N, CA, C and O atoms as a GROMACS GRO file, in nm:
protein
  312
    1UNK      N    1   8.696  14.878   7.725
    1UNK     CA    2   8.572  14.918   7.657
    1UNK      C    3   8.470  14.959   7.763
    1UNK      O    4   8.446  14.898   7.868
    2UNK      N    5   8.411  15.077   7.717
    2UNK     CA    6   8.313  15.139   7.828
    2UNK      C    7   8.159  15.071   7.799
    2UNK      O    8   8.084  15.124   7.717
    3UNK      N    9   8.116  14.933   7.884
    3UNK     CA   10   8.028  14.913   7.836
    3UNK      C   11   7.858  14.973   7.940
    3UNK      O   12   7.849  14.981   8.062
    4UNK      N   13   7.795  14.992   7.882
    4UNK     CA   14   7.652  15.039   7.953
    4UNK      C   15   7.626  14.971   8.072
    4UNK      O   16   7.674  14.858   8.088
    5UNK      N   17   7.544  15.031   8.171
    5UNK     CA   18   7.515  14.944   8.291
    5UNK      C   19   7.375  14.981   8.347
    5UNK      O   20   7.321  14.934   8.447
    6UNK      N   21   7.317  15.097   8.242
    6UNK     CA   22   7.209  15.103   8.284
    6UNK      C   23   7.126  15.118   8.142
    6UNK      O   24   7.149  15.201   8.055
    7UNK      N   25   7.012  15.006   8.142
    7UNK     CA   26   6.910  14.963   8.062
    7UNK      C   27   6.816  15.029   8.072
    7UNK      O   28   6.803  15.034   8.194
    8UNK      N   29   6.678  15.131   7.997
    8UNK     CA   30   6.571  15.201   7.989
    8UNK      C   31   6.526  15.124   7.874
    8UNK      O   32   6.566  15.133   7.758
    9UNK      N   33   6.402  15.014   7.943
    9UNK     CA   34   6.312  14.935   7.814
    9UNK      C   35   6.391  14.914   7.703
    9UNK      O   36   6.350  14.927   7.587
   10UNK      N   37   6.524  14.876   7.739
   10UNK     CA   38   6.628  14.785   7.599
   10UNK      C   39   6.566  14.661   7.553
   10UNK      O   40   6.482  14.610   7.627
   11UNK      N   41   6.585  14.623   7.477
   11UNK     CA   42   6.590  14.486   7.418
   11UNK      C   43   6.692  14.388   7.501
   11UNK      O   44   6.813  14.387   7.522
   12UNK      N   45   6.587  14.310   7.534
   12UNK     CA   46   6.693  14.185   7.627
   12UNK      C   47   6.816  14.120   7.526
   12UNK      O   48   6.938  14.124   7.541
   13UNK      N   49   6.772  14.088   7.469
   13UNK     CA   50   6.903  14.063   7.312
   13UNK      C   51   7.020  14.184   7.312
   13UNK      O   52   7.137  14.169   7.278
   14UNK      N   53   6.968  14.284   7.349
   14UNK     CA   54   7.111  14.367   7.308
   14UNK      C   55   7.175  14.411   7.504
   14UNK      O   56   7.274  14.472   7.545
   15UNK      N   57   7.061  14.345   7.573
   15UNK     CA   58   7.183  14.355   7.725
   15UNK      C   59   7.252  14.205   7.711
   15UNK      O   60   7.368  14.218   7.752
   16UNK      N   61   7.236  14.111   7.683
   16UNK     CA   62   7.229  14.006   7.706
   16UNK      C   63   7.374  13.989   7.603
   16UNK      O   64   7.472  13.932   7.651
   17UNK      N   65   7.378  14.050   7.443
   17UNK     CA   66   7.520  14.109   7.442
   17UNK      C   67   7.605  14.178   7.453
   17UNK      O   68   7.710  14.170   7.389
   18UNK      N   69   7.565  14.294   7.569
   18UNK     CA   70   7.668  14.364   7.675
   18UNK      C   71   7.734  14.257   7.765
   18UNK      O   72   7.855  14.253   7.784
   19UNK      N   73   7.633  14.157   7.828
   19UNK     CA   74   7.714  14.074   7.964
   19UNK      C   75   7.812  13.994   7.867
   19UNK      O   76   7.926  13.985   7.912
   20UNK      N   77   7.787  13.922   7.723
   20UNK     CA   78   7.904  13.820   7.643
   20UNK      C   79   8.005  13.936   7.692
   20UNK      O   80   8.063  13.919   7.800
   21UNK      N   81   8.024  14.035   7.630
   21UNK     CA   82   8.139  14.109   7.619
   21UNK      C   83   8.184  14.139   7.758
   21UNK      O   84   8.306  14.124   7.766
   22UNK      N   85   8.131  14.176   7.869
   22UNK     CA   86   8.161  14.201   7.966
   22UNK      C   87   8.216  14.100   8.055
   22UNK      O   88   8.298  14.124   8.143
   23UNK      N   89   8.174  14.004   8.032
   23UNK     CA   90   8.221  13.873   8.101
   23UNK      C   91   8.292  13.708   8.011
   23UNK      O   92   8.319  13.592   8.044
   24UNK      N   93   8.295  13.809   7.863
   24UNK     CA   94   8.387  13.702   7.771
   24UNK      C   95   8.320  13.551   7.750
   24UNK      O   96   8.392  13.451   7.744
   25UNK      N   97   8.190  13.547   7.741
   25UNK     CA   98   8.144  13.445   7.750
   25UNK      C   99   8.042  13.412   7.621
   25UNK      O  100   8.038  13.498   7.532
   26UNK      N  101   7.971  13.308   7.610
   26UNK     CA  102   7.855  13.328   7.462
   26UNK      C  103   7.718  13.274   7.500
   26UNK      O  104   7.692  13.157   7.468
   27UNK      N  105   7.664  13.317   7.539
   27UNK     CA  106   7.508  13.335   7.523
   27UNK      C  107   7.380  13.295   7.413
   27UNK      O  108   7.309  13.384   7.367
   28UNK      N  109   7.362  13.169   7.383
   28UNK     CA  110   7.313  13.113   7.307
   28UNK      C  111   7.159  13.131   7.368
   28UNK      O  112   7.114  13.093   7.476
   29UNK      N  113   7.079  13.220   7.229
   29UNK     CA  114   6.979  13.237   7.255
   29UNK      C  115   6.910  13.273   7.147
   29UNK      O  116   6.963  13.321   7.046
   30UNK      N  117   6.733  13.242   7.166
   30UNK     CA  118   6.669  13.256   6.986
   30UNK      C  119   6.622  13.404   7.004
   30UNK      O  120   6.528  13.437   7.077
   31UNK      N  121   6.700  13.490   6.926
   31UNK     CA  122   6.689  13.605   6.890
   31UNK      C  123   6.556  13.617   6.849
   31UNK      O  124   6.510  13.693   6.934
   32UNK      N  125   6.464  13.589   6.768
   32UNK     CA  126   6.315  13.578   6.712
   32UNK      C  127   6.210  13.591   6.825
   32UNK      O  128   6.114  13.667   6.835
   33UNK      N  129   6.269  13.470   6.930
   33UNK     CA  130   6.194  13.482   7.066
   33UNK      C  131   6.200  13.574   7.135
   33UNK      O  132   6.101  13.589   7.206
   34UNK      N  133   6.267  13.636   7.144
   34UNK     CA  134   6.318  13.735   7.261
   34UNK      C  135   6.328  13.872   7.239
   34UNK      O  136   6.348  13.968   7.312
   35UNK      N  137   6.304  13.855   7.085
   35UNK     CA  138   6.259  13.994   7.005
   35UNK      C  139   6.147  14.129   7.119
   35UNK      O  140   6.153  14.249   7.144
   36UNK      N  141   6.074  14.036   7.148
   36UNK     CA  142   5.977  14.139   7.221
   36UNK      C  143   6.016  14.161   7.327
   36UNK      O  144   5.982  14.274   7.365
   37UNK      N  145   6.094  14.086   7.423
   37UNK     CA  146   6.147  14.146   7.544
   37UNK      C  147   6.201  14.266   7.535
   37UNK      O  148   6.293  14.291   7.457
   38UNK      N  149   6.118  14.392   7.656
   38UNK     CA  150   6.250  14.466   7.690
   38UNK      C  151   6.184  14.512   7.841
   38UNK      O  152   6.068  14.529   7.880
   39UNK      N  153   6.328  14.525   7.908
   39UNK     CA  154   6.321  14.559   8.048
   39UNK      C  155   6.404  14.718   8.058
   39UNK      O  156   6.460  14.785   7.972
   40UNK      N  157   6.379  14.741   8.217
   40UNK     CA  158   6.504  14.856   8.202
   40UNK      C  159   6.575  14.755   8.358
   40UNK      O  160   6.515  14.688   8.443
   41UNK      N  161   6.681  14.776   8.346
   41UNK     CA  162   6.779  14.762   8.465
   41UNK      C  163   6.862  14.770   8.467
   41UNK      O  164   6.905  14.792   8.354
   42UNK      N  165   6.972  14.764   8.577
   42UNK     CA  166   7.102  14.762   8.608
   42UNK      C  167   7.176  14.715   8.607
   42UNK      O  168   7.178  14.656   8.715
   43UNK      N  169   7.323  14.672   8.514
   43UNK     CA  170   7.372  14.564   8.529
   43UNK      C  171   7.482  14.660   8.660
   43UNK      O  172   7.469  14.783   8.666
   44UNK      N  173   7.559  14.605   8.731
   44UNK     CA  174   7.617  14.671   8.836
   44UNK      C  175   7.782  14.578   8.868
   44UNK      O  176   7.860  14.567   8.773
   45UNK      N  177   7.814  14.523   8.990
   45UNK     CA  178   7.966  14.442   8.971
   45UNK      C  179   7.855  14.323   9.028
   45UNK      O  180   7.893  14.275   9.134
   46UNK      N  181   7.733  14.270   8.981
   46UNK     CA  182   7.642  14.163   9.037
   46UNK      C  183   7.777  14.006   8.934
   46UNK      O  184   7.843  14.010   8.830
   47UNK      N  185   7.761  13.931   9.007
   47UNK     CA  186   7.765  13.806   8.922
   47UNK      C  187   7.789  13.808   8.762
   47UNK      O  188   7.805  13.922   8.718
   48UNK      N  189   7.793  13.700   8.662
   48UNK     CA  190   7.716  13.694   8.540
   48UNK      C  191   7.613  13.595   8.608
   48UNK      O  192   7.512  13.600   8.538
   49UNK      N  193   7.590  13.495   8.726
   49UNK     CA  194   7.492  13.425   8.706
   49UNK      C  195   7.407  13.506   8.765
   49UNK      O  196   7.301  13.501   8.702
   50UNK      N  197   7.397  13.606   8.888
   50UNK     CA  198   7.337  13.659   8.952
   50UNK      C  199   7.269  13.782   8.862
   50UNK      O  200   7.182  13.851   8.916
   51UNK      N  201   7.297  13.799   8.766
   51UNK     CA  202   7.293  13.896   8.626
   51UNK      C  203   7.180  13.825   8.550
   51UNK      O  204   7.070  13.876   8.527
   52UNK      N  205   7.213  13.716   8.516
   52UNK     CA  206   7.106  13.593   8.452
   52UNK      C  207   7.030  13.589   8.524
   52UNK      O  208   6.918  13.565   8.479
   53UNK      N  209   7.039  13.605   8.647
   53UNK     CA  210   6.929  13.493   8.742
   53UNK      C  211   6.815  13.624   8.735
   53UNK      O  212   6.692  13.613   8.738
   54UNK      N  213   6.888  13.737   8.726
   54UNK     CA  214   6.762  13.880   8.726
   54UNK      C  215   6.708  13.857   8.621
   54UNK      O  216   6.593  13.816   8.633
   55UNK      N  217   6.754  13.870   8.497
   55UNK     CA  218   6.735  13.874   8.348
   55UNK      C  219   6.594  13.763   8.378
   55UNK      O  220   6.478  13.799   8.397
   56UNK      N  221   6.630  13.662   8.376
   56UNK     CA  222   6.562  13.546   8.334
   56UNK      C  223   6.430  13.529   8.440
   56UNK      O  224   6.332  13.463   8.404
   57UNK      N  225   6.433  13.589   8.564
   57UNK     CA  226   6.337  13.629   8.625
   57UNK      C  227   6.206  13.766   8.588
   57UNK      O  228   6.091  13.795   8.622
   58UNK      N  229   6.302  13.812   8.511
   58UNK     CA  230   6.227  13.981   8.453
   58UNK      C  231   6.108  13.868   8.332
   58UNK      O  232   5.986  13.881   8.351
   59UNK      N  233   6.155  13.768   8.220
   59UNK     CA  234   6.137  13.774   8.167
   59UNK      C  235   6.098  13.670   8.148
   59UNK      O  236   6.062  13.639   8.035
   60UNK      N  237   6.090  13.579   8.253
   60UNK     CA  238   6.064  13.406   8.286
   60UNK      C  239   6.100  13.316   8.183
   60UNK      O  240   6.030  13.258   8.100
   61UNK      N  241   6.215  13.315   8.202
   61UNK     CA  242   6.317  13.227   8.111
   61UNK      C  243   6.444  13.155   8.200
   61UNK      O  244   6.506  13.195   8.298
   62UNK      N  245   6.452  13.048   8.133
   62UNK     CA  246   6.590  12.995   8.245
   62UNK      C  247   6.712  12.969   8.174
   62UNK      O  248   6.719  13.016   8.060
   63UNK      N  249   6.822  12.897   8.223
   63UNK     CA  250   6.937  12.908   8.142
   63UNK      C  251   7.012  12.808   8.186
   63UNK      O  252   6.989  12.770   8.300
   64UNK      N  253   7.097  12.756   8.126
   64UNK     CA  254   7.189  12.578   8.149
   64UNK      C  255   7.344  12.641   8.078
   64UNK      O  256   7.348  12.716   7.981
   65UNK      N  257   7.472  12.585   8.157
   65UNK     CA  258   7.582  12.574   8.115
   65UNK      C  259   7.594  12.475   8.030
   65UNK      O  260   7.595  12.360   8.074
   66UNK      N  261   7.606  12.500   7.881
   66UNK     CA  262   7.664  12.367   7.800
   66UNK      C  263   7.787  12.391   7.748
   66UNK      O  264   7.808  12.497   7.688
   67UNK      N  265   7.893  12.288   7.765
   67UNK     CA  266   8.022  12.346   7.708
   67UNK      C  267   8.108  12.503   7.728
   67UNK      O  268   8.182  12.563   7.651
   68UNK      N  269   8.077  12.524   7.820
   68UNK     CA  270   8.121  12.664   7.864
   68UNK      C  271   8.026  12.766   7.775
   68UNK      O  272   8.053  12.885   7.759
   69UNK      N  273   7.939  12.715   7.735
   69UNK     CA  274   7.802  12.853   7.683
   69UNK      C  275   7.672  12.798   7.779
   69UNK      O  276   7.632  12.693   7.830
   70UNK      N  277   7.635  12.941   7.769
   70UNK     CA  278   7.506  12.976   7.829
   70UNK      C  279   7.376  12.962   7.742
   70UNK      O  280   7.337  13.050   7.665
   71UNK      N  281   7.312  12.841   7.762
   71UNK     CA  282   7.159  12.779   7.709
   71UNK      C  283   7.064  12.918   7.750
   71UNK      O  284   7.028  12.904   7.866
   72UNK      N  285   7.028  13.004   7.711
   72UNK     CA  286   6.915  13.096   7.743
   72UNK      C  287   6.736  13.034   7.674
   72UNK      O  288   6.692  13.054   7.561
   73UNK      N  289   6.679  12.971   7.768
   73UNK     CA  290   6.568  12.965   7.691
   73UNK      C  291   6.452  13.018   7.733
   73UNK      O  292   6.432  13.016   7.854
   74UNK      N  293   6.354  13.074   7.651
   74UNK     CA  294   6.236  13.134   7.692
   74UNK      C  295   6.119  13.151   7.584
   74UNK      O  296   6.127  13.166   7.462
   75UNK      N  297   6.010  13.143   7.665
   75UNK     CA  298   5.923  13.085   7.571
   75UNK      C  299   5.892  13.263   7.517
   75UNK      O  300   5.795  13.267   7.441
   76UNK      N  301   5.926  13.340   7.531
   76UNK     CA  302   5.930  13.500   7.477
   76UNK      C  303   5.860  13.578   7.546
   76UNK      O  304   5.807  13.552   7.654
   77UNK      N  305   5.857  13.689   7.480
   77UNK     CA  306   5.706  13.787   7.523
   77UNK      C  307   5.615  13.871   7.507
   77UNK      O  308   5.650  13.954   7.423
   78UNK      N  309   5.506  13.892   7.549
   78UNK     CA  310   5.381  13.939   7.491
   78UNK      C  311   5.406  14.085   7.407
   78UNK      O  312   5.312  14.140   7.350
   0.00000   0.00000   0.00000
């Protein structure tokens, strides 16, 4: 599957399910919150944490391994 790697003011919610698919993983996060995020960037052959660690820096949010899913939390944005 040819997935995107470059973001122009996307919705963090819809990169955030490019990396599940890209890296087979699940991403637990409040969609409602995160509604207003959008960034533009690159996802590239970076990490998935090094991927997060940008994400969650763009958008000052952090993130915890539970059970092999990814805790995304953030208080949202303006």
């Amino acid at each position: 599957e040819n997935l995107p790697e470059y973001f122009d003011e996307q919705p963090v919610t819809k990169i955030l399910q490019v990396i599940e698919k890209r890296y087979g993983v699940e991403i637990i996060f409040d969609e409602d919150t995160l509604s207003r995020c959008f960034i533009t960037t690159r996802l590239r052959d970076e990490s998935l944490y090094e991927q997060l660690d940008l994400i969650c820096t763009i958008i000052g949010a952090t993130y915890k391994e539970v059970d092999a899913h990814i805790v995304l939390e953030s208080s949202g944005c303006q």
